[in-house]
Each structure stands twice: as structure tokens, then as C-alpha cells.
Amino acid sequence: MKPSPISEEQEWQLFELLEGNLSTIEAANLRKQIQGDANLEAHYKAMSHTYLTPSDIHFTEKELLKKRQSKRTVYFYTSMSAAATIAILWFFSANRAIQPVVPAQLQLTTTESQRPPTTNKASNPSTLVVTTEAESKKNAKVVVITTSEQNLTTTLDNSQTVHPLITATEPIRKVRNINDSVVRKTVSPQSTASALASIDRPSPKIAQQKTKKELLKSFYLDARRMIENGHVPHINVKTVNNDEDWMPEFQVGLTLENNVILTSFNPE
Amino acid sequence: MTVSDYNKCVDLHSSAIFRFALKQLRNPDDAKEIVQITFEKLWMKRDTVQIDTAKSYLFTTAYHSMVDAWRVQKPTEDVETLSPAKHPTTEALAYDGLMETLEKALSQISQIQKTVILLRDYEGYSYAEIGEITGLNEAQVKVNIFRGRQALKEIIGNPNNLI
């Protein structure tokens, strides 16, 4: 049996009650009124049935909406790491008999990063400048390597042992590292005079002119020389852009234990 | 908003947007298109939309996309203009569950009433939030919800038969 109509005001009251807009006292009074009026109660129940409950509908094509991010980074990193590991292990086993290269006559001093390379050049004509990239960029320092034919010891002011590979690989590192704030100099300990002649600061264009093949070769040679000297190189792969595109740019670096960057390049 | 945030929004809200659009349009393909358009707009605006406001942005965008769709479609009849013969009879509805009956009744009320009721019931939005999405003020939202429920009550028929 259909209930008899109720006034608009009563409908509003029922609506306000169901919406939770009434105060506790108002709600209690109205509920009491509803309980005592069957017609009003029928309308109340009918109104309460107009409230929807979320149906179990799911959008099944979420993956199509999603944007890919850095998946290739993971794949690339994994493949690069695997390749580097294999190469390192192979070199290590193949070149076990090779004697480590005798480090050049070195005397290292640690200076402040703002120390200009030209000053070193004036006082120590055969100065090599190698930039270190510490984990924290704030603590980055410049290591100055000077060569001396008489001094065969390797020392560092802050009691750190100088890595012989710095010298061992320096002659073959003809490309500028991407991370280097100071351009490397190609100086051979055996030919200081020729090094002096070529001590001029090369233009950054030189690095840009190097082909990817040359960069890879440099990377390969550095890694090989490290193995030959009995050291495990650290392969660092990192993105160099903060773009959120799904294909970021990479930079692969070969570093020593003390975070000296030997070679870095963008494999693209 | 990062790519990760965007993808999180897809996970969190795509079903709700799809449900919202499906209830309005009653066509899964159209609803999917609305979802795609909505998320594409979110992606284009990802630099300005933050993740905490993304849900509101998505519903607003979806609603406006549907309004655009309705404009090119045949105008929907308001419940006031429906003749009693078009209303499902209580007997016919007796075979269906209450929710199914309500779904059918929902398709016969005006678009704006349906929109505000869906946002209110499905998403739990306040009157003010619904107002932001639909461009109505709070009072208009409340009146539309009331009128919509009134209409649904009338369409469903005699409440005694539904209990």
C-alpha cells in the first residue's frame, strides 16, 4: 500500500536526518516522531533507500594510463653492471701475471679546491691536476700530483696512500672527464719535457670532439690498467638529468676507491 | 607531480573516475574514453597539480568532459518531464535487487542531480567539494541532492514493496 504524501517540509526533515545535518537533539526528536507515525516511517525508509553504495566496478586498463619511468634505467644499469663485472673478472684472470706498473715518482699534496692550477704550473712545472668527486660534493678537493724523478715515494699530506693508478692511467687518459671541473693534463713521467710543452690548458672542445668510440676505449683502457695494477675499479652509473622522461641520460664513471674519477662518459 | 605520483593517482582514482563516468554515461566505452581524457589532462597539467589535489582535479575534469559529451548528445529528460508510463513499475522492479532498481531509477533523473548524488554517495564528498567540481554553490548542491533523492524515491515506488 502506497503511503500518503507528506509535506515538503517533512521531506526536508527526513533528508536532513539521513544526511546527518541535524543536531543530536533534533535527530532524536525526529526519530521519535518517525517511530510514532507509520506513514512518515514509510517515507523515511523509502528515502533511505535512495542512498547508493559504491559498486564493485574497477577500471581494468590502468596500465595503459600509466607512464613509464626509469625502467630502462634499471635495465641499463643491470646490463652495464653485468658487462663491467664480466669484463673486470676476465681481465683480472687474464692479466694476473702482469706486474703492476711502478708508480711514477709522486708527491701528492691536498689543496683547497679554489687553488688555481696555474699556480701549480708556475711552481711545479710538471703538475698533474686530478679532480676528486667525493660522495658529498661539498667536500670535493683537488689533488695535485707532482712528479719528481728523484723521489720514488708516494705520500699524501693527510696520510692517505696515493693510488698508483692515478699515474699509471694518466698518460692514456686523453679525454676530459665529464665531471671534471679541472681539465686533465696528459703528462708522462718519462717525458716531463714534452709534458711541459703540452701543459697548456686544452679547450673543452677537445673532449667534445672525441667520438663515443674513443671515450669507450678510454674507459676500457682505464679499467684494464686498474686490473693490471691489482685494483678493483668502481663502475658508477648515474643519471645526469632530472627530467622525468622515461629515458634519462646516463653517465658512466670509473672510479678508484678514493672516488677519483678516472673516466666518465655518457654512453647515450 | 612526478611520474610516480601520477601513476599512483592512476592506481588510486582511475576506478572511481571510471565508475563515476559509467554511472553517468551508462556506456563502458564512453566511460573509458572519459577516463583516458581525464588522465591525459592530468598528465599535461602535472606540473601544476599536486597529488593531494589530484582527486578533486580528476573528478572536475571528468565532470566537465562529460558535460561536453552531453552537449553533443541528445538532451536528457528531466525527471519532472517523464511520464508515469516511463517509470518502471513496482512489479517490474520486484524482480531486481534494490541496488539494480536504484541504478535504473538513477538513469531517469537529471544529469546534475545524478552527478551530485554520485559524488556524494560514492566518493563521500561534502557539499562544498561537490560545488567545486560542478561549479554550483553549496545550497544548490544540497537542493539538487534533495530533489534527486525525492525523484528516486518517487521512481522506486511504494517503499513498502521494497522492504
XYZ file of C-alpha atoms in Angstrom:
431
model
C 0.000 0.000 0.000
C 1.403 3.323 -1.080
C 1.855 5.766 1.794
C 0.011 9.021 1.685
C 2.008 12.066 0.633
C 3.810 14.146 3.219
C 4.619 17.828 3.194
C 7.732 19.258 1.584
C 8.927 20.375 4.989
C 8.693 16.837 6.348
C 10.581 15.524 3.330
C 13.324 18.036 4.025
C 13.480 16.946 7.629
C 13.847 13.320 6.605
C 16.530 14.313 4.144
C 18.422 16.348 6.733
C 18.237 13.439 9.147
C 19.621 10.999 6.603
C 22.330 13.415 5.517
C 23.407 13.839 9.118
C 22.766 17.548 9.130
C 20.635 17.619 12.287
C 21.904 18.051 15.789
C 21.698 15.136 18.192
C 18.618 16.540 19.910
C 16.869 17.349 16.643
C 17.677 13.919 15.286
C 16.410 12.200 18.427
C 13.155 14.160 18.327
C 12.596 13.363 14.680
C 13.343 9.676 15.159
C 10.798 9.594 17.977
C 8.289 11.259 15.649
C 9.032 8.745 12.891
C 8.550 5.805 15.228
C 5.118 7.102 16.173
C 3.979 7.713 12.586
C 3.805 4.724 10.215
C 3.303 6.902 7.147
C 6.314 9.043 7.987
C 8.311 5.918 8.712
C 7.444 4.513 5.283
C 8.658 7.717 3.650
C 11.784 7.663 5.786
C 12.610 4.118 4.685
C 11.905 4.984 1.063
C 14.224 7.980 1.278
C 16.911 5.902 2.958
C 16.843 3.505 0.007
C 17.950 6.264 -2.341
C 21.465 6.145 -0.914
C 23.877 4.401 -3.229
C 26.632 2.120 -2.118
C 29.781 2.011 -4.239
C 29.509 -0.831 -6.683
C 32.403 -3.163 -7.284
C 33.467 -1.667 -10.580
C 37.158 -1.491 -11.398
C 38.956 0.089 -14.256
C 40.912 -2.715 -15.860
C 43.134 -0.696 -18.156
C 45.187 1.119 -15.586
C 48.456 0.026 -17.109
C 47.576 1.770 -20.350
C 47.172 5.039 -18.494
C 50.418 4.790 -16.593
C 53.565 6.464 -17.759
C 56.759 4.537 -17.853
C 59.554 5.779 -15.703
C 63.176 4.786 -15.393
C 62.519 1.186 -16.327
C 65.287 1.459 -18.847
C 67.481 2.891 -16.149
C 67.220 -0.328 -14.228
C 67.737 -2.467 -17.296
C 70.622 -0.337 -18.442
C 72.230 -0.272 -15.047
C 71.845 -4.006 -14.696
C 73.256 -4.757 -18.111
C 76.095 -2.280 -17.665
C 76.968 -3.664 -14.276
C 76.889 -7.220 -15.548
C 79.026 -6.367 -18.542
C 81.524 -4.471 -16.437
C 81.742 -7.270 -13.902
C 82.370 -9.862 -16.585
C 84.961 -7.675 -18.236
C 86.722 -6.996 -14.955
C 86.795 -10.630 -13.954
C 88.083 -11.624 -17.359
C 90.813 -9.029 -17.280
C 91.731 -9.981 -13.776
C 92.156 -13.625 -14.642
C 93.855 -12.906 -17.961
C 96.302 -10.367 -16.617
C 97.143 -11.858 -13.265
C 100.759 -12.338 -14.299
C 101.240 -8.772 -15.342
C 103.315 -6.853 -12.863
C 101.801 -3.709 -11.518
C 103.040 -0.598 -13.119
C 105.582 1.080 -10.902
C 104.035 4.301 -9.878
C 105.706 7.354 -11.133
C 107.629 9.437 -8.765
C 104.903 11.158 -6.945
C 104.448 13.583 -4.234
C 100.866 14.459 -3.542
C 99.515 17.340 -1.659
C 95.946 18.177 -0.956
C 94.958 21.734 -1.590
C 91.784 23.714 -1.416
C 89.510 23.351 -4.378
C 89.816 27.001 -5.236
C 93.543 26.733 -5.731
C 94.150 27.619 -9.372
C 96.033 25.072 -11.449
C 98.149 27.782 -12.989
C 99.805 28.412 -9.642
C 100.959 24.838 -9.532
C 102.167 25.100 -13.029
C 104.403 28.002 -12.137
C 105.938 26.416 -9.055
C 105.916 22.807 -10.159
C 106.184 22.616 -13.907
C 105.106 19.005 -14.150
C 101.965 19.237 -12.134
C 99.037 16.988 -12.797
C 95.674 18.083 -11.620
C 93.080 15.470 -10.899
C 89.684 16.252 -9.588
C 88.206 14.109 -6.915
C 84.494 13.665 -6.667
C 83.624 12.815 -3.125
C 80.272 11.371 -2.211
C 79.419 14.757 -0.888
C 80.115 17.411 -3.428
C 80.686 19.878 -0.630
C 83.863 18.109 0.372
C 85.287 17.888 -3.090
C 89.000 18.623 -3.153
C 91.630 18.952 -5.734
C 94.538 16.578 -5.598
C 97.713 17.913 -7.051
C 100.248 15.400 -8.223
C 103.775 16.494 -8.839
C 106.412 14.375 -10.446
C 109.949 14.116 -9.394
C 112.461 11.787 -10.914
C 114.411 11.502 -7.709
C 111.612 10.919 -5.264
C 110.213 7.402 -5.524
C 107.967 7.590 -2.525
C 104.312 8.280 -2.644
C 102.926 10.390 0.104
C 99.881 12.420 0.850
C 99.631 15.235 3.319
C 96.672 13.793 5.148
C 98.383 10.385 5.453
C 96.416 8.811 2.605
C 98.243 6.494 0.285
C 98.338 7.758 -3.228
C 96.804 5.404 -5.615
C 99.462 4.382 -8.144
C 96.859 4.065 -10.820
C 96.448 7.806 -10.937
C 99.835 7.945 -12.520
C 99.544 4.679 -14.320
C 96.486 5.674 -16.212
C 97.188 9.328 -16.663
C 99.075 9.012 -19.935
C 96.242 7.191 -21.627
C 93.559 9.471 -20.398
C 93.398 11.900 -23.218
C 89.803 12.856 -22.851
C 88.317 15.235 -20.437
C 86.091 13.682 -17.855
C 82.578 14.955 -17.901
C 82.625 15.519 -14.182
C 85.997 17.141 -14.126
C 85.953 20.725 -13.108
C 89.625 20.843 -13.954
C 90.830 19.660 -17.309
C 93.312 16.857 -17.134
C 96.789 17.185 -18.493
C 98.465 14.443 -20.378
C 101.853 14.235 -18.794
C 104.086 11.219 -18.960
C 106.565 10.824 -16.123
C 109.059 9.597 -18.634
C 108.752 12.642 -20.782
C 108.408 15.528 -18.479
C 109.822 17.889 -21.022
C 107.248 17.029 -23.604
C 104.607 17.236 -20.927
C 105.782 20.689 -20.094
C 105.406 21.657 -23.685
C 101.858 20.430 -23.751
C 100.824 21.667 -20.358
C 98.532 24.271 -21.868
C 95.002 24.018 -20.708
C 93.121 22.309 -23.525
C 89.873 23.678 -24.715
C 86.765 21.842 -23.554
C 86.014 21.397 -27.216
C 88.681 18.713 -27.286
C 86.502 16.466 -25.173
C 83.517 17.221 -27.275
C 85.417 16.310 -30.388
C 86.172 12.860 -29.074
C 83.987 10.238 -30.507
C 81.974 7.847 -28.474
C 84.294 5.134 -29.609
C 87.294 6.964 -28.206
C 85.520 7.557 -24.951
C 84.661 3.899 -24.685
C 88.218 2.981 -25.497
C 89.482 5.262 -22.778
C 87.057 3.720 -20.372
C 88.183 0.265 -21.371
C 91.863 1.084 -21.063
C 91.433 2.662 -17.675
C 89.573 -0.360 -16.402
C 92.194 -2.681 -17.801
C 95.046 -0.723 -16.271
C 93.315 -0.800 -12.923
C 93.032 -4.548 -13.083
C 96.632 -4.840 -14.120
C 97.571 -2.935 -11.003
C 95.541 -5.221 -8.834
C 92.740 -2.842 -8.074
C 89.061 -3.257 -8.466
C 87.554 -0.340 -10.286
C 84.234 1.051 -9.234
C 81.742 1.397 -12.003
C 79.283 4.150 -11.308
C 76.250 4.633 -13.423
C 74.056 7.588 -12.719
C 71.549 9.777 -14.432
C 72.728 13.261 -15.170
C 69.420 14.915 -15.816
C 66.440 15.416 -13.580
C 63.985 15.218 -16.376
C 61.108 12.919 -15.651
C 61.120 11.499 -19.105
C 61.230 7.777 -19.259
C 64.642 7.773 -20.922
C 67.107 9.774 -18.868
C 70.673 10.477 -19.859
C 73.334 8.370 -18.261
C 76.840 8.923 -17.194
C 79.133 6.033 -16.548
C 82.146 6.633 -14.412
C 85.144 4.572 -13.470
C 86.473 5.491 -10.078
C 89.087 4.400 -7.611
C 88.408 3.612 -4.006
C 89.065 7.209 -3.077
C 86.459 8.383 -5.563
C 88.951 9.756 -8.018
C 87.165 9.750 -11.318
C 89.302 8.144 -13.900
C 86.969 8.126 -16.785
C 83.404 9.064 -17.268
C 81.333 9.275 -20.327
C 77.793 9.466 -21.451
C 77.005 6.238 -23.267
C 73.746 7.708 -24.581
C 53.752 15.822 -9.564
C 56.270 13.197 -10.527
C 55.724 10.245 -12.808
C 55.472 8.095 -9.719
C 52.810 10.360 -8.238
C 50.908 10.304 -11.489
C 50.980 6.530 -11.624
C 49.854 6.427 -8.023
C 46.887 8.592 -8.984
C 46.041 6.133 -11.732
C 46.056 3.319 -9.211
C 44.048 5.223 -6.640
C 41.476 7.078 -8.681
C 41.028 5.522 -12.105
C 38.416 3.060 -10.899
C 36.486 5.796 -9.119
C 36.551 8.013 -12.198
C 35.521 5.108 -14.379
C 32.654 4.240 -12.029
C 31.582 7.872 -11.914
C 31.608 8.136 -15.691
C 29.976 4.763 -16.216
C 27.067 5.626 -13.928
C 26.568 8.840 -15.796
C 27.042 7.645 -19.352
C 25.919 4.026 -18.970
C 28.349 3.016 -21.678
C 31.671 1.363 -20.781
C 33.436 2.585 -23.917
C 32.366 6.158 -23.359
C 33.348 5.877 -19.714
C 36.805 4.563 -20.665
C 37.238 7.452 -23.037
C 36.360 9.892 -20.279
C 38.921 8.230 -18.012
C 41.591 8.456 -20.697
C 40.822 12.089 -21.439
C 40.805 12.905 -17.743
C 44.157 11.318 -17.005
C 45.694 12.737 -20.147
C 44.719 16.200 -18.934
C 46.186 15.413 -15.532
C 49.433 14.359 -17.187
C 49.557 17.587 -19.164
C 48.954 19.580 -16.004
C 51.234 17.516 -13.806
C 53.495 20.462 -13.135
C 50.705 22.451 -11.524
C 48.508 19.770 -9.957
C 49.703 18.366 -6.658
C 48.990 14.811 -5.626
C 46.788 15.853 -2.707
C 44.504 17.833 -5.002
C 44.635 15.363 -7.851
C 41.419 13.576 -6.939
C 39.388 16.756 -6.986
C 41.064 17.785 -10.248
C 40.284 14.405 -11.796
C 36.607 14.482 -10.858
C 36.257 18.073 -12.006
C 37.915 17.260 -15.309
C 35.851 14.114 -15.743
C 32.672 16.009 -14.990
C 33.477 18.736 -17.492
C 34.426 16.144 -20.086
C 31.061 14.508 -19.582
C 29.276 17.840 -19.811
C 30.994 18.342 -23.153
C 29.847 14.889 -24.200
C 26.280 15.566 -23.120
C 26.201 18.754 -25.136
C 26.726 16.867 -28.351
C 24.315 14.147 -27.351
C 20.570 14.236 -27.146
C 19.434 16.226 -24.139
C 18.414 14.068 -21.235
C 14.892 14.324 -19.998
C 14.458 15.658 -16.531
C 12.531 13.573 -14.097
C 9.817 16.169 -13.999
C 9.143 15.668 -17.685
C 8.983 11.903 -17.538
C 5.539 10.462 -17.897
C 4.403 7.908 -15.328
C 4.341 5.259 -18.028
C 8.100 5.582 -18.459
C 8.729 4.864 -14.839
C 9.473 1.255 -14.005
C 6.591 -0.257 -12.167
C 6.992 -1.744 -8.760
C 6.047 -5.132 -10.160
C 8.734 -4.947 -12.788
C 11.278 -3.841 -10.271
C 10.346 -6.547 -7.859
C 12.497 -8.973 -9.830
C 15.552 -6.873 -9.446
C 17.528 -6.198 -6.341
C 17.230 -2.900 -4.627
C 20.508 -1.591 -5.994
C 19.650 -2.571 -9.511
C 16.333 -0.842 -9.132
C 18.104 2.199 -7.881
C 20.522 2.086 -10.792
C 17.624 2.113 -13.185
C 15.962 4.918 -11.333
C 19.216 6.836 -11.344
C 19.248 6.880 -15.108
C 15.971 8.725 -15.124
C 16.848 11.729 -13.052
C 18.563 14.831 -14.382
C 22.288 14.801 -15.078
C 23.164 17.316 -12.412
C 21.096 15.504 -9.789
C 22.747 12.254 -10.724
C 26.185 13.841 -10.624
C 25.781 15.335 -7.168
C 24.267 12.143 -5.762
C 27.065 10.008 -7.219
C 29.728 12.316 -5.860
C 28.012 12.388 -2.508
C 27.326 8.678 -2.149
C 30.225 7.099 -3.998
C 33.016 9.452 -3.117
C 31.729 10.930 0.122
C 32.358 14.483 -0.991
C 30.980 17.363 1.053
C 28.563 19.868 -0.447
C 31.417 22.342 -0.818
C 33.653 19.855 -2.614
C 30.826 18.857 -4.939
C 30.257 22.544 -5.559
C 33.885 22.958 -6.596
C 33.604 20.119 -9.057
C 30.270 21.069 -10.551
C 30.520 24.828 -10.290
C 27.458 25.091 -8.056
C 27.243 26.724 -4.670
C 26.629 24.660 -1.545
C 22.934 25.479 -1.373
C 22.417 24.484 -4.980
C 24.277 21.242 -4.373
C 22.132 20.451 -1.368
C 18.900 21.257 -3.192
C 19.938 19.113 -6.145
C 20.754 16.195 -3.879
C 17.406 16.580 -2.145
C 15.485 16.848 -5.403
C 17.373 13.887 -6.790
C 16.577 11.721 -3.798
C 12.975 12.854 -3.889
C 12.803 11.829 -7.526
C 14.490 8.496 -6.851
C 12.035 7.830 -4.046
C 9.144 8.520 -6.348
C 10.562 6.372 -9.121
C 11.320 3.438 -6.898
C 7.675 3.477 -5.985
C 5.974 2.290 -2.944
C 8.643 1.838 -0.294
C 6.673 -0.896 1.451
C 7.167 -3.150 -1.542
C 10.905 -2.694 -1.472
C 11.472 -3.572 2.129
